[in-house]
Amino acid sequence: MMRKTILTIFIIAATITTGIVSCDTGKANKPSASTVSNDSLVKRGGYLVTIGGCDDCHSPKKFGPHGPEVDMDRRLSGFPASRSYPKYDSNVVKKGLVMFNEDLTSAAGPWGVSFAANLTSDDTGLGNWSEAHFFKAIREGKFKGLDGSRTLLPPMPWENFRKMTDDDLKAVFAFLKSTKPVKNIVPGTRQLAELK
């Protein structure tokens, strides 16, 4: 009887020890963020850009059977420079309301008119940006990630995105740098007084 009890205790202890060692070994084999391959980083960044809704404002749209759809040839290229300025009613905006153009690449509000930036890898987009510029733009809301520049304007929700982890921001930046370059110089901000 005593022998069975000792054997049972030994088996239970061995099982628990094996479980603990297995859990610890699993953690040791998990790759750190710094060893993640560039392909995985780009894939993760693409996922974050999609669920973050970046296409909603930064991608021109085509109109299909279900309404506006991302124009994949111009994905993430911002407000098209070839398009005429949208017309916004200044009386509506002065009441504190916000208006968008038909594909959400431009918005007017009490701040004036803002145009979605080109986020592609082209030099007219993020092509010349460093990761440090990108971090400053998202974390501090600085236009083009430059010290002394203006704050990013609505509707860019940088105050929300600033809470992303460093690994998430690195992934998003890696994805954006991997995108098809689309040449598109987005117009500058317009003041509220310029609205008719």
PDB file of C-alpha atoms in Angstrom:
ATOM      1  CA  MET A   1       0.000   0.000   0.000  1.00  0.00           C
ATOM      2  CA  MET A   2       2.808   2.397   0.976  1.00  0.00           C
ATOM      3  CA  ARG A   3       4.647   1.491  -2.202  1.00  0.00           C
ATOM      4  CA  LYS A   4       1.575   2.323  -4.363  1.00  0.00           C
ATOM      5  CA  THR A   5       1.201   5.707  -2.648  1.00  0.00           C
ATOM      6  CA  ILE A   6       4.876   6.589  -3.202  1.00  0.00           C
ATOM      7  CA  LEU A   7       4.657   5.443  -6.839  1.00  0.00           C
ATOM      8  CA  THR A   8       1.490   7.517  -7.384  1.00  0.00           C
ATOM      9  CA  ILE A   9       3.118  10.616  -5.840  1.00  0.00           C
ATOM     10  CA  PHE A  10       6.199  10.073  -8.022  1.00  0.00           C
ATOM     11  CA  ILE A  11       4.086   9.790 -11.209  1.00  0.00           C
ATOM     12  CA  ILE A  12       2.111  12.941 -10.337  1.00  0.00           C
ATOM     13  CA  ALA A  13       5.313  14.872  -9.555  1.00  0.00           C
ATOM     14  CA  ALA A  14       6.926  13.690 -12.812  1.00  0.00           C
ATOM     15  CA  THR A  15       3.843  14.733 -14.804  1.00  0.00           C
ATOM     16  CA  ILE A  16       3.784  18.198 -13.218  1.00  0.00           C
ATOM     17  CA  THR A  17       7.539  18.645 -13.748  1.00  0.00           C
ATOM     18  CA  THR A  18       7.236  17.601 -17.409  1.00  0.00           C
ATOM     19  CA  GLY A  19       4.368  20.070 -17.892  1.00  0.00           C
ATOM     20  CA  ILE A  20       6.326  22.934 -16.349  1.00  0.00           C
ATOM     21  CA  VAL A  21       9.437  22.162 -18.397  1.00  0.00           C
ATOM     22  CA  SER A  22       7.344  21.932 -21.583  1.00  0.00           C
ATOM     23  CA  CYS A  23       5.728  25.315 -20.943  1.00  0.00           C
ATOM     24  CA  ASP A  24       9.079  26.922 -20.243  1.00  0.00           C
ATOM     25  CA  THR A  25      10.640  25.371 -23.351  1.00  0.00           C
ATOM     26  CA  GLY A  26       7.778  26.698 -25.489  1.00  0.00           C
ATOM     27  CA  LYS A  27       8.509  30.232 -24.362  1.00  0.00           C
ATOM     28  CA  ALA A  28      12.216  29.881 -25.013  1.00  0.00           C
ATOM     29  CA  ASN A  29      11.601  28.770 -28.614  1.00  0.00           C
ATOM     30  CA  LYS A  30       9.204  31.619 -29.419  1.00  0.00           C
ATOM     31  CA  PRO A  31      10.929  34.041 -31.812  1.00  0.00           C
ATOM     32  CA  SER A  32      11.331  37.576 -30.527  1.00  0.00           C
ATOM     33  CA  ALA A  33       9.955  40.516 -32.473  1.00  0.00           C
ATOM     34  CA  SER A  34      13.462  41.392 -33.597  1.00  0.00           C
ATOM     35  CA  THR A  35      13.915  38.017 -35.308  1.00  0.00           C
ATOM     36  CA  VAL A  36      10.628  38.082 -37.196  1.00  0.00           C
ATOM     37  CA  SER A  37      11.300  37.946 -40.932  1.00  0.00           C
ATOM     38  CA  ASN A  38      10.614  40.983 -43.097  1.00  0.00           C
ATOM     39  CA  ASP A  39       7.903  39.016 -44.934  1.00  0.00           C
ATOM     40  CA  SER A  40       6.075  38.371 -41.654  1.00  0.00           C
ATOM     41  CA  LEU A  41       6.491  42.015 -40.675  1.00  0.00           C
ATOM     42  CA  VAL A  42       5.039  43.204 -43.992  1.00  0.00           C
ATOM     43  CA  LYS A  43       2.163  40.718 -43.722  1.00  0.00           C
ATOM     44  CA  ARG A  44       1.365  41.857 -40.170  1.00  0.00           C
ATOM     45  CA  GLY A  45       1.569  45.495 -41.287  1.00  0.00           C
ATOM     46  CA  GLY A  46      -0.857  44.806 -44.128  1.00  0.00           C
ATOM     47  CA  TYR A  47      -3.270  43.276 -41.641  1.00  0.00           C
ATOM     48  CA  LEU A  48      -2.983  46.297 -39.318  1.00  0.00           C
ATOM     49  CA  VAL A  49      -3.473  48.759 -42.199  1.00  0.00           C
ATOM     50  CA  THR A  50      -6.613  46.861 -43.216  1.00  0.00           C
ATOM     51  CA  ILE A  51      -8.213  46.602 -39.779  1.00  0.00           C
ATOM     52  CA  GLY A  52      -7.082  50.149 -38.934  1.00  0.00           C
ATOM     53  CA  GLY A  53      -9.250  51.464 -41.759  1.00  0.00           C
ATOM     54  CA  CYS A  54      -6.405  53.298 -43.545  1.00  0.00           C
ATOM     55  CA  ASP A  55      -8.024  52.591 -46.930  1.00  0.00           C
ATOM     56  CA  ASP A  56     -11.184  54.408 -45.828  1.00  0.00           C
ATOM     57  CA  CYS A  57      -9.535  57.818 -46.257  1.00  0.00           C
ATOM     58  CA  HIS A  58      -6.173  57.210 -47.935  1.00  0.00           C
ATOM     59  CA  SER A  59      -7.417  55.179 -50.935  1.00  0.00           C
ATOM     60  CA  PRO A  60      -9.341  56.645 -53.882  1.00  0.00           C
ATOM     61  CA  LYS A  61     -12.496  54.687 -54.645  1.00  0.00           C
ATOM     62  CA  LYS A  62     -14.307  53.409 -57.709  1.00  0.00           C
ATOM     63  CA  PHE A  63     -18.039  52.975 -57.573  1.00  0.00           C
ATOM     64  CA  GLY A  64     -19.208  49.403 -58.030  1.00  0.00           C
ATOM     65  CA  PRO A  65     -22.428  47.487 -57.468  1.00  0.00           C
ATOM     66  CA  HIS A  66     -22.038  47.788 -53.671  1.00  0.00           C
ATOM     67  CA  GLY A  67     -21.013  51.442 -53.599  1.00  0.00           C
ATOM     68  CA  PRO A  68     -17.477  52.755 -53.178  1.00  0.00           C
ATOM     69  CA  GLU A  69     -14.695  50.172 -53.539  1.00  0.00           C
ATOM     70  CA  VAL A  70     -10.961  50.750 -53.125  1.00  0.00           C
ATOM     71  CA  ASP A  71      -9.284  51.485 -56.461  1.00  0.00           C
ATOM     72  CA  MET A  72      -6.480  48.923 -56.105  1.00  0.00           C
ATOM     73  CA  ASP A  73      -4.398  50.630 -58.827  1.00  0.00           C
ATOM     74  CA  ARG A  74      -4.236  53.732 -56.626  1.00  0.00           C
ATOM     75  CA  ARG A  75      -4.491  52.102 -53.206  1.00  0.00           C
ATOM     76  CA  LEU A  76      -3.243  54.295 -50.341  1.00  0.00           C
ATOM     77  CA  SER A  77      -2.228  57.120 -52.719  1.00  0.00           C
ATOM     78  CA  GLY A  78      -4.393  59.756 -50.995  1.00  0.00           C
ATOM     79  CA  PHE A  79      -6.510  62.482 -52.552  1.00  0.00           C
ATOM     80  CA  PRO A  80      -5.864  62.381 -56.328  1.00  0.00           C
ATOM     81  CA  ALA A  81      -3.930  65.465 -57.484  1.00  0.00           C
ATOM     82  CA  SER A  82      -5.669  65.192 -60.872  1.00  0.00           C
ATOM     83  CA  ARG A  83      -9.072  65.734 -59.282  1.00  0.00           C
ATOM     84  CA  SER A  84     -10.556  69.213 -58.880  1.00  0.00           C
ATOM     85  CA  TYR A  85     -11.036  70.521 -55.363  1.00  0.00           C
ATOM     86  CA  PRO A  86     -14.277  69.354 -53.802  1.00  0.00           C
ATOM     87  CA  LYS A  87     -16.885  72.032 -53.190  1.00  0.00           C
ATOM     88  CA  TYR A  88     -17.888  72.378 -49.563  1.00  0.00           C
ATOM     89  CA  ASP A  89     -20.592  74.643 -48.146  1.00  0.00           C
ATOM     90  CA  SER A  90     -18.840  76.992 -45.717  1.00  0.00           C
ATOM     91  CA  ASN A  91     -22.149  77.740 -43.958  1.00  0.00           C
ATOM     92  CA  VAL A  92     -22.525  74.076 -43.026  1.00  0.00           C
ATOM     93  CA  VAL A  93     -18.905  73.798 -41.885  1.00  0.00           C
ATOM     94  CA  LYS A  94     -19.126  77.008 -39.830  1.00  0.00           C
ATOM     95  CA  LYS A  95     -21.922  75.364 -37.836  1.00  0.00           C
ATOM     96  CA  GLY A  96     -19.366  72.807 -36.668  1.00  0.00           C
ATOM     97  CA  LEU A  97     -20.324  70.013 -39.039  1.00  0.00           C
ATOM     98  CA  VAL A  98     -17.808  67.979 -41.007  1.00  0.00           C
ATOM     99  CA  MET A  99     -18.224  67.197 -44.694  1.00  0.00           C
ATOM    100  CA  PHE A 100     -16.423  64.583 -46.812  1.00  0.00           C
ATOM    101  CA  ASN A 101     -16.022  64.264 -50.563  1.00  0.00           C
ATOM    102  CA  GLU A 102     -17.518  61.278 -52.386  1.00  0.00           C
ATOM    103  CA  ASP A 103     -14.657  58.847 -51.659  1.00  0.00           C
ATOM    104  CA  LEU A 104     -13.581  60.166 -48.236  1.00  0.00           C
ATOM    105  CA  THR A 105     -10.127  61.326 -49.406  1.00  0.00           C
ATOM    106  CA  SER A 106     -10.939  64.912 -48.413  1.00  0.00           C
ATOM    107  CA  ALA A 107     -12.727  66.432 -45.429  1.00  0.00           C
ATOM    108  CA  ALA A 108     -13.838  69.932 -44.470  1.00  0.00           C
ATOM    109  CA  GLY A 109     -14.467  71.115 -40.944  1.00  0.00           C
ATOM    110  CA  PRO A 110     -13.718  74.009 -38.607  1.00  0.00           C
ATOM    111  CA  TRP A 111      -9.977  73.437 -39.276  1.00  0.00           C
ATOM    112  CA  GLY A 112     -10.412  74.006 -43.034  1.00  0.00           C
ATOM    113  CA  VAL A 113     -10.031  71.358 -45.739  1.00  0.00           C
ATOM    114  CA  SER A 114      -7.656  68.435 -45.303  1.00  0.00           C
ATOM    115  CA  PHE A 115      -6.626  65.930 -47.933  1.00  0.00           C
ATOM    116  CA  ALA A 116      -5.629  62.319 -47.249  1.00  0.00           C
ATOM    117  CA  ALA A 117      -1.882  61.836 -47.679  1.00  0.00           C
ATOM    118  CA  ASN A 118      -0.154  59.527 -50.136  1.00  0.00           C
ATOM    119  CA  LEU A 119       1.053  56.554 -48.064  1.00  0.00           C
ATOM    120  CA  THR A 120       2.602  54.573 -50.921  1.00  0.00           C
ATOM    121  CA  SER A 121       6.304  53.872 -51.306  1.00  0.00           C
ATOM    122  CA  ASP A 122       6.632  56.538 -54.030  1.00  0.00           C
ATOM    123  CA  ASP A 123       8.783  59.611 -53.323  1.00  0.00           C
ATOM    124  CA  THR A 124       5.565  61.674 -53.403  1.00  0.00           C
ATOM    125  CA  GLY A 125       4.349  59.473 -50.543  1.00  0.00           C
ATOM    126  CA  LEU A 126       6.415  57.804 -47.814  1.00  0.00           C
ATOM    127  CA  GLY A 127       9.249  56.790 -50.149  1.00  0.00           C
ATOM    128  CA  ASN A 128      11.794  59.135 -48.557  1.00  0.00           C
ATOM    129  CA  TRP A 129      10.548  58.754 -45.000  1.00  0.00           C
ATOM    130  CA  SER A 130      12.614  57.089 -42.311  1.00  0.00           C
ATOM    131  CA  GLU A 131      11.047  54.903 -39.666  1.00  0.00           C
ATOM    132  CA  ALA A 132      11.790  57.725 -37.177  1.00  0.00           C
ATOM    133  CA  HIS A 133       9.694  60.166 -39.278  1.00  0.00           C
ATOM    134  CA  PHE A 134       6.838  57.675 -39.341  1.00  0.00           C
ATOM    135  CA  PHE A 135       6.990  57.151 -35.571  1.00  0.00           C
ATOM    136  CA  LYS A 136       7.010  60.932 -34.964  1.00  0.00           C
ATOM    137  CA  ALA A 137       4.033  61.434 -37.293  1.00  0.00           C
ATOM    138  CA  ILE A 138       1.969  58.764 -35.557  1.00  0.00           C
ATOM    139  CA  ARG A 139       3.138  59.211 -31.962  1.00  0.00           C
ATOM    140  CA  GLU A 140       3.322  63.026 -31.894  1.00  0.00           C
ATOM    141  CA  GLY A 141       0.933  63.901 -34.727  1.00  0.00           C
ATOM    142  CA  LYS A 142       3.613  65.821 -36.627  1.00  0.00           C
ATOM    143  CA  PHE A 143       3.043  66.523 -40.344  1.00  0.00           C
ATOM    144  CA  LYS A 144       5.509  64.429 -42.380  1.00  0.00           C
ATOM    145  CA  GLY A 145       7.115  63.410 -39.077  1.00  0.00           C
ATOM    146  CA  LEU A 146       9.089  66.636 -38.943  1.00  0.00           C
ATOM    147  CA  ASP A 147       9.924  68.637 -35.821  1.00  0.00           C
ATOM    148  CA  GLY A 148       8.343  72.080 -35.917  1.00  0.00           C
ATOM    149  CA  SER A 149       5.683  71.052 -38.454  1.00  0.00           C
ATOM    150  CA  ARG A 150       1.950  71.474 -37.971  1.00  0.00           C
ATOM    151  CA  THR A 151      -0.204  68.918 -36.213  1.00  0.00           C
ATOM    152  CA  LEU A 152      -1.903  66.293 -38.381  1.00  0.00           C
ATOM    153  CA  LEU A 153      -5.429  67.448 -39.134  1.00  0.00           C
ATOM    154  CA  PRO A 154      -8.732  65.652 -38.739  1.00  0.00           C
ATOM    155  CA  PRO A 155      -9.987  63.193 -39.649  1.00  0.00           C
ATOM    156  CA  MET A 156      -6.573  61.485 -39.143  1.00  0.00           C
ATOM    157  CA  PRO A 157      -7.008  59.661 -35.810  1.00  0.00           C
ATOM    158  CA  TRP A 158      -3.344  59.799 -34.813  1.00  0.00           C
ATOM    159  CA  GLU A 159      -4.347  60.200 -31.154  1.00  0.00           C
ATOM    160  CA  ASN A 160      -5.705  56.633 -31.330  1.00  0.00           C
ATOM    161  CA  PHE A 161      -2.896  55.173 -33.430  1.00  0.00           C
ATOM    162  CA  ARG A 162      -0.224  56.642 -31.156  1.00  0.00           C
ATOM    163  CA  LYS A 163      -1.115  53.871 -28.697  1.00  0.00           C
ATOM    164  CA  MET A 164       0.124  51.189 -31.099  1.00  0.00           C
ATOM    165  CA  THR A 165       3.160  49.244 -29.931  1.00  0.00           C
ATOM    166  CA  ASP A 166       6.578  49.858 -31.469  1.00  0.00           C
ATOM    167  CA  ASP A 167       6.329  46.428 -33.115  1.00  0.00           C
ATOM    168  CA  ASP A 168       2.959  47.333 -34.648  1.00  0.00           C
ATOM    169  CA  LEU A 169       4.254  50.660 -35.979  1.00  0.00           C
ATOM    170  CA  LYS A 170       7.343  48.940 -37.411  1.00  0.00           C
ATOM    171  CA  ALA A 171       5.056  46.437 -39.153  1.00  0.00           C
ATOM    172  CA  VAL A 172       2.791  49.138 -40.598  1.00  0.00           C
ATOM    173  CA  PHE A 173       5.815  51.100 -41.829  1.00  0.00           C
ATOM    174  CA  ALA A 174       7.350  47.966 -43.394  1.00  0.00           C
ATOM    175  CA  PHE A 175       4.075  47.280 -45.200  1.00  0.00           C
ATOM    176  CA  LEU A 176       3.713  50.862 -46.469  1.00  0.00           C
ATOM    177  CA  LYS A 177       7.307  50.849 -47.727  1.00  0.00           C
ATOM    178  CA  SER A 178       6.507  47.620 -49.635  1.00  0.00           C
ATOM    179  CA  THR A 179       3.461  49.033 -51.442  1.00  0.00           C
ATOM    180  CA  LYS A 180       3.296  49.737 -55.152  1.00  0.00           C
ATOM    181  CA  PRO A 181       4.584  53.302 -55.645  1.00  0.00           C
ATOM    182  CA  VAL A 182       1.894  55.655 -56.925  1.00  0.00           C
ATOM    183  CA  LYS A 183       3.052  59.106 -58.042  1.00  0.00           C
ATOM    184  CA  ASN A 184       0.565  61.567 -56.571  1.00  0.00           C
ATOM    185  CA  ILE A 185       1.329  64.942 -55.016  1.00  0.00           C
ATOM    186  CA  VAL A 186      -1.566  65.583 -52.660  1.00  0.00           C
ATOM    187  CA  PRO A 187      -2.638  69.245 -52.411  1.00  0.00           C
ATOM    188  CA  GLY A 188      -1.928  71.210 -49.252  1.00  0.00           C
ATOM    189  CA  THR A 189      -4.467  72.107 -46.616  1.00  0.00           C
ATOM    190  CA  ARG A 190      -6.956  74.873 -47.396  1.00  0.00           C
ATOM    191  CA  GLN A 191      -8.106  77.364 -44.783  1.00  0.00           C
ATOM    192  CA  LEU A 192     -11.765  77.671 -43.810  1.00  0.00           C
ATOM    193  CA  ALA A 193     -11.838  81.189 -45.311  1.00  0.00           C
ATOM    194  CA  GLU A 194     -11.060  79.675 -48.736  1.00  0.00           C
ATOM    195  CA  LEU A 195     -14.383  77.791 -48.773  1.00  0.00           C
ATOM    196  CA  LYS A 196     -17.223  79.391 -50.716  1.00  0.00           C
TER     197      LYS A 196
END
